[in-house]
Coordinates of C-alpha atoms in Angstrom, one line a residue:
M1 CA 45.3 18.7 11.0
I2 CA 42.7 16.0 10.6
V3 CA 39.4 16.9 8.9
V4 CA 36.2 14.8 8.4
H5 CA 33.7 15.7 5.7
P6 CA 30.5 14.1 4.5
V7 CA 30.7 13.4 0.8
V8 CA 28.5 11.9 -2.0
E9 CA 29.9 9.9 -4.8
L10 CA 29.8 11.6 -8.2
H11 CA 28.0 9.4 -10.8
F12 CA 26.5 11.7 -13.4
R13 CA 23.7 10.9 -15.8
G14 CA 24.1 12.2 -19.3
G15 CA 21.7 14.8 -20.6
F16 CA 20.3 15.9 -17.2
S17 CA 18.4 19.1 -17.7
L18 CA 15.8 19.5 -15.0
W19 CA 17.9 22.0 -13.1
P20 CA 21.6 23.3 -13.3
V21 CA 24.2 20.7 -12.3
G22 CA 28.0 20.6 -12.5
E23 CA 30.2 19.0 -15.1
P24 CA 30.5 15.2 -15.1
A25 CA 33.3 13.7 -13.1
V26 CA 34.4 10.1 -12.6
F27 CA 35.7 8.5 -9.4
D28 CA 35.4 11.7 -7.3
F29 CA 33.3 13.0 -4.4
L30 CA 31.3 16.1 -3.6
R31 CA 31.4 17.5 -0.1
L32 CA 28.1 18.4 1.5
H33 CA 28.0 21.6 3.7
G34 CA 26.1 24.7 4.2
G35 CA 28.2 27.0 2.0
M36 CA 27.8 25.1 -1.3
S37 CA 27.1 27.0 -4.5
P38 CA 23.7 26.7 -6.1
V39 CA 25.2 24.5 -8.9
D40 CA 26.8 22.2 -6.3
I41 CA 23.6 21.9 -4.3
G42 CA 21.7 21.0 -7.5
T43 CA 24.4 18.4 -8.3
A44 CA 24.1 16.9 -4.8
V45 CA 20.2 16.8 -5.0
M46 CA 20.4 15.2 -8.4
L47 CA 22.9 12.6 -7.2
I48 CA 20.9 11.7 -4.1
A49 CA 17.7 11.4 -6.1
A50 CA 19.4 9.3 -8.8
C51 CA 20.8 6.9 -6.1
N52 CA 17.2 6.1 -5.2
D53 CA 15.8 5.8 -8.7
V54 CA 15.3 2.1 -8.4
E55 CA 11.5 2.1 -8.4
G56 CA 11.3 -0.4 -11.2
L57 CA 12.8 -3.1 -8.9
F58 CA 10.0 -2.8 -6.4
P59 CA 6.9 -1.6 -8.4
E60 CA 4.4 -2.9 -5.8
E61 CA 5.9 -0.6 -3.1
H62 CA 5.4 2.7 -5.0
P63 CA 2.4 4.5 -6.4
P64 CA 2.5 5.2 -10.1
R65 CA 5.0 7.8 -11.3
P66 CA 3.7 11.2 -12.4
A67 CA 4.0 12.0 -16.1
E68 CA 5.5 15.4 -15.6
P69 CA 9.3 15.0 -15.9
L70 CA 10.4 16.9 -12.8
D71 CA 7.9 15.1 -10.5
R72 CA 8.7 11.8 -12.2
F73 CA 12.4 12.1 -11.4
L74 CA 11.8 13.1 -7.8
H75 CA 9.1 10.5 -7.2
P76 CA 11.3 7.7 -5.8
L77 CA 13.0 10.2 -3.5
F78 CA 9.6 11.4 -2.2
T79 CA 7.9 8.0 -1.9
T80 CA 10.7 5.6 -0.7
D81 CA 10.9 5.0 3.0
Q82 CA 14.4 3.5 3.1
L83 CA 16.6 6.0 1.2
F84 CA 20.4 5.7 0.7
V85 CA 23.2 7.9 -0.5
A86 CA 26.3 6.6 -2.1
G87 CA 29.3 8.1 -0.3
G88 CA 30.4 8.4 3.3
M89 CA 32.9 10.2 5.5
R90 CA 36.2 11.5 3.9
V91 CA 39.0 11.8 6.5
T92 CA 42.0 13.8 5.4
D93 CA 45.3 14.6 7.1
T94 CA 46.0 18.1 5.7
A95 CA 49.6 17.9 6.9
T96 CA 50.5 14.8 4.8
G97 CA 47.7 14.7 2.2
A98 CA 46.7 11.2 3.2
A99 CA 43.0 10.6 2.8
L100 CA 40.6 7.8 3.8
L101 CA 37.9 7.7 1.2
P102 CA 34.6 5.8 1.2
G103 CA 34.9 2.5 -0.7
C104 CA 32.5 1.1 -3.2
C105 CA 29.1 0.2 -1.6
C106 CA 29.7 2.6 1.3
D107 CA 26.7 4.7 2.1
L108 CA 26.6 8.2 3.7
N109 CA 23.3 7.5 5.3
E110 CA 25.1 5.1 7.6
W111 CA 27.4 7.9 9.0
R112 CA 26.2 7.3 12.5
D113 CA 28.0 4.0 12.5
W114 CA 31.2 5.9 13.2
L115 CA 29.8 7.0 16.5
D116 CA 28.5 3.5 17.3
Y117 CA 32.0 2.1 16.5
L118 CA 33.7 4.6 18.8
D119 CA 31.3 3.5 21.6
E120 CA 31.8 -0.2 20.8
P121 CA 35.1 -0.8 18.9
G122 CA 34.2 -4.4 18.6
R123 CA 31.4 -3.6 16.2
R124 CA 31.9 -3.8 12.5
L125 CA 32.4 -0.6 10.7
D126 CA 31.7 -1.2 7.0
L127 CA 33.5 1.4 4.9
G128 CA 33.2 -0.4 1.5
H129 CA 35.8 -1.8 -0.8
D130 CA 38.1 -0.9 -3.7
P131 CA 39.8 0.7 -1.8
F132 CA 39.5 -1.2 1.5
P133 CA 39.6 1.4 4.3
L134 CA 40.1 0.3 7.8
V135 CA 39.5 2.0 11.2
E136 CA 41.0 0.6 14.4
V137 CA 40.7 1.8 18.0
S138 CA 43.4 1.0 20.5
G139 CA 43.0 2.6 23.9
G140 CA 42.3 6.3 23.1
T141 CA 44.0 6.2 19.7
V142 CA 42.3 5.7 16.3
R143 CA 44.3 4.5 13.4
L144 CA 42.7 5.0 9.9
T145 CA 44.3 3.1 7.0
P146 CA 43.0 4.3 3.6
D147 CA 43.6 0.9 1.9
Q148 CA 44.5 -2.1 4.1
E149 CA 45.3 -4.2 1.0
Q150 CA 48.2 -1.8 0.1
R151 CA 51.4 -2.7 2.0
D152 CA 52.6 0.9 1.9
S153 CA 49.3 2.5 2.6
P154 CA 49.6 5.7 4.8
V155 CA 48.0 5.7 8.2
I156 CA 46.1 8.6 9.8
E157 CA 46.1 8.8 13.6
T158 CA 43.9 10.8 15.9
S159 CA 42.3 10.4 19.3
A160 CA 38.9 8.8 19.8
P161 CA 37.5 12.0 21.5
G162 CA 39.0 14.1 18.7
L163 CA 37.4 11.9 16.0
R164 CA 34.0 12.1 17.8
R165 CA 34.2 15.9 17.7
L166 CA 35.1 15.8 14.0
V167 CA 32.1 13.5 13.2
A168 CA 29.9 15.9 15.1
G169 CA 31.2 18.7 12.9
A170 CA 30.3 16.6 9.9
E171 CA 26.8 16.3 11.2
E172 CA 26.7 20.1 11.3
D173 CA 27.8 20.1 7.7
L174 CA 24.8 17.9 6.8
T175 CA 22.4 20.1 8.7
G176 CA 23.8 23.1 6.9
F177 CA 23.4 21.4 3.5
L178 CA 19.7 20.6 4.3
R179 CA 19.1 24.3 5.1
S180 CA 20.8 25.4 1.9
A181 CA 19.0 22.8 -0.1
G182 CA 15.7 24.0 1.2
A183 CA 16.5 27.5 0.1
W184 CA 17.8 26.3 -3.2
A185 CA 14.5 24.3 -3.8
E186 CA 12.4 27.4 -3.2
Q187 CA 13.9 28.8 -6.4
H188 CA 14.5 25.7 -8.5
L189 CA 11.7 23.4 -7.3
P190 CA 8.8 25.7 -6.4
G191 CA 6.2 24.1 -4.2
R192 CA 8.4 21.1 -3.4
S193 CA 10.9 22.6 -0.9
A194 CA 9.4 21.1 2.3
R195 CA 9.1 17.7 0.7
L196 CA 12.6 17.8 -0.6
T197 CA 14.1 18.9 2.7
A198 CA 12.2 16.1 4.5
A199 CA 13.3 13.5 2.0
L200 CA 17.0 14.6 2.1
G201 CA 16.8 14.5 5.9
R202 CA 15.6 10.9 5.7
A203 CA 18.3 10.0 3.2
L204 CA 21.1 11.5 5.2
D205 CA 19.7 10.5 8.7
V206 CA 19.7 14.1 9.9
D207 CA 16.8 16.0 11.3
P208 CA 15.7 18.9 9.0
P209 CA 16.7 22.3 10.5
Q210 CA 13.9 24.1 12.3
A211 CA 12.6 27.2 10.6
S212 CA 13.7 30.4 12.3

């Protein structure tokens, strides 16, 4: 079975204590979905906020940071228009264990590029480097090579309509994560839940779920 999951790249900061997060990990990914534990949600929020903590590079584009540590950390996430998230789509063949992982410099916020590529296979689909994943469409078949620079790299094959359905399922995972993150923020970031959900929605290019 082929599965597609949205993932963020794990790149932990030492000494983070603004809310509970998971243990540091190197060269791994965290899947985003609606059933995440509170600690995993907190880890994902921290990772996404840290990705965009580049305010010092463009000081003229941001208002001054607040002095309070929590608001200071969240400030770039709340005030940056063009947000990004290091990660991407992880495609796994559960029968063989082969997995296409996002390469370096691949961003999860560009996940809709997969749908654009299926509509127009001649477009460029940038999945990063180290490894160098490759997606090719021929007729109705999609071939996914985890690392095109490895001669013996495995290949994952699926249909174009099937991959489109799987990417749509990944979008549902992102929407579920936003809903869970909003509930998580009510407890851990009181008074900031709506702003956080809106910012995460911008970062992940997903509309925030409507309140029921």
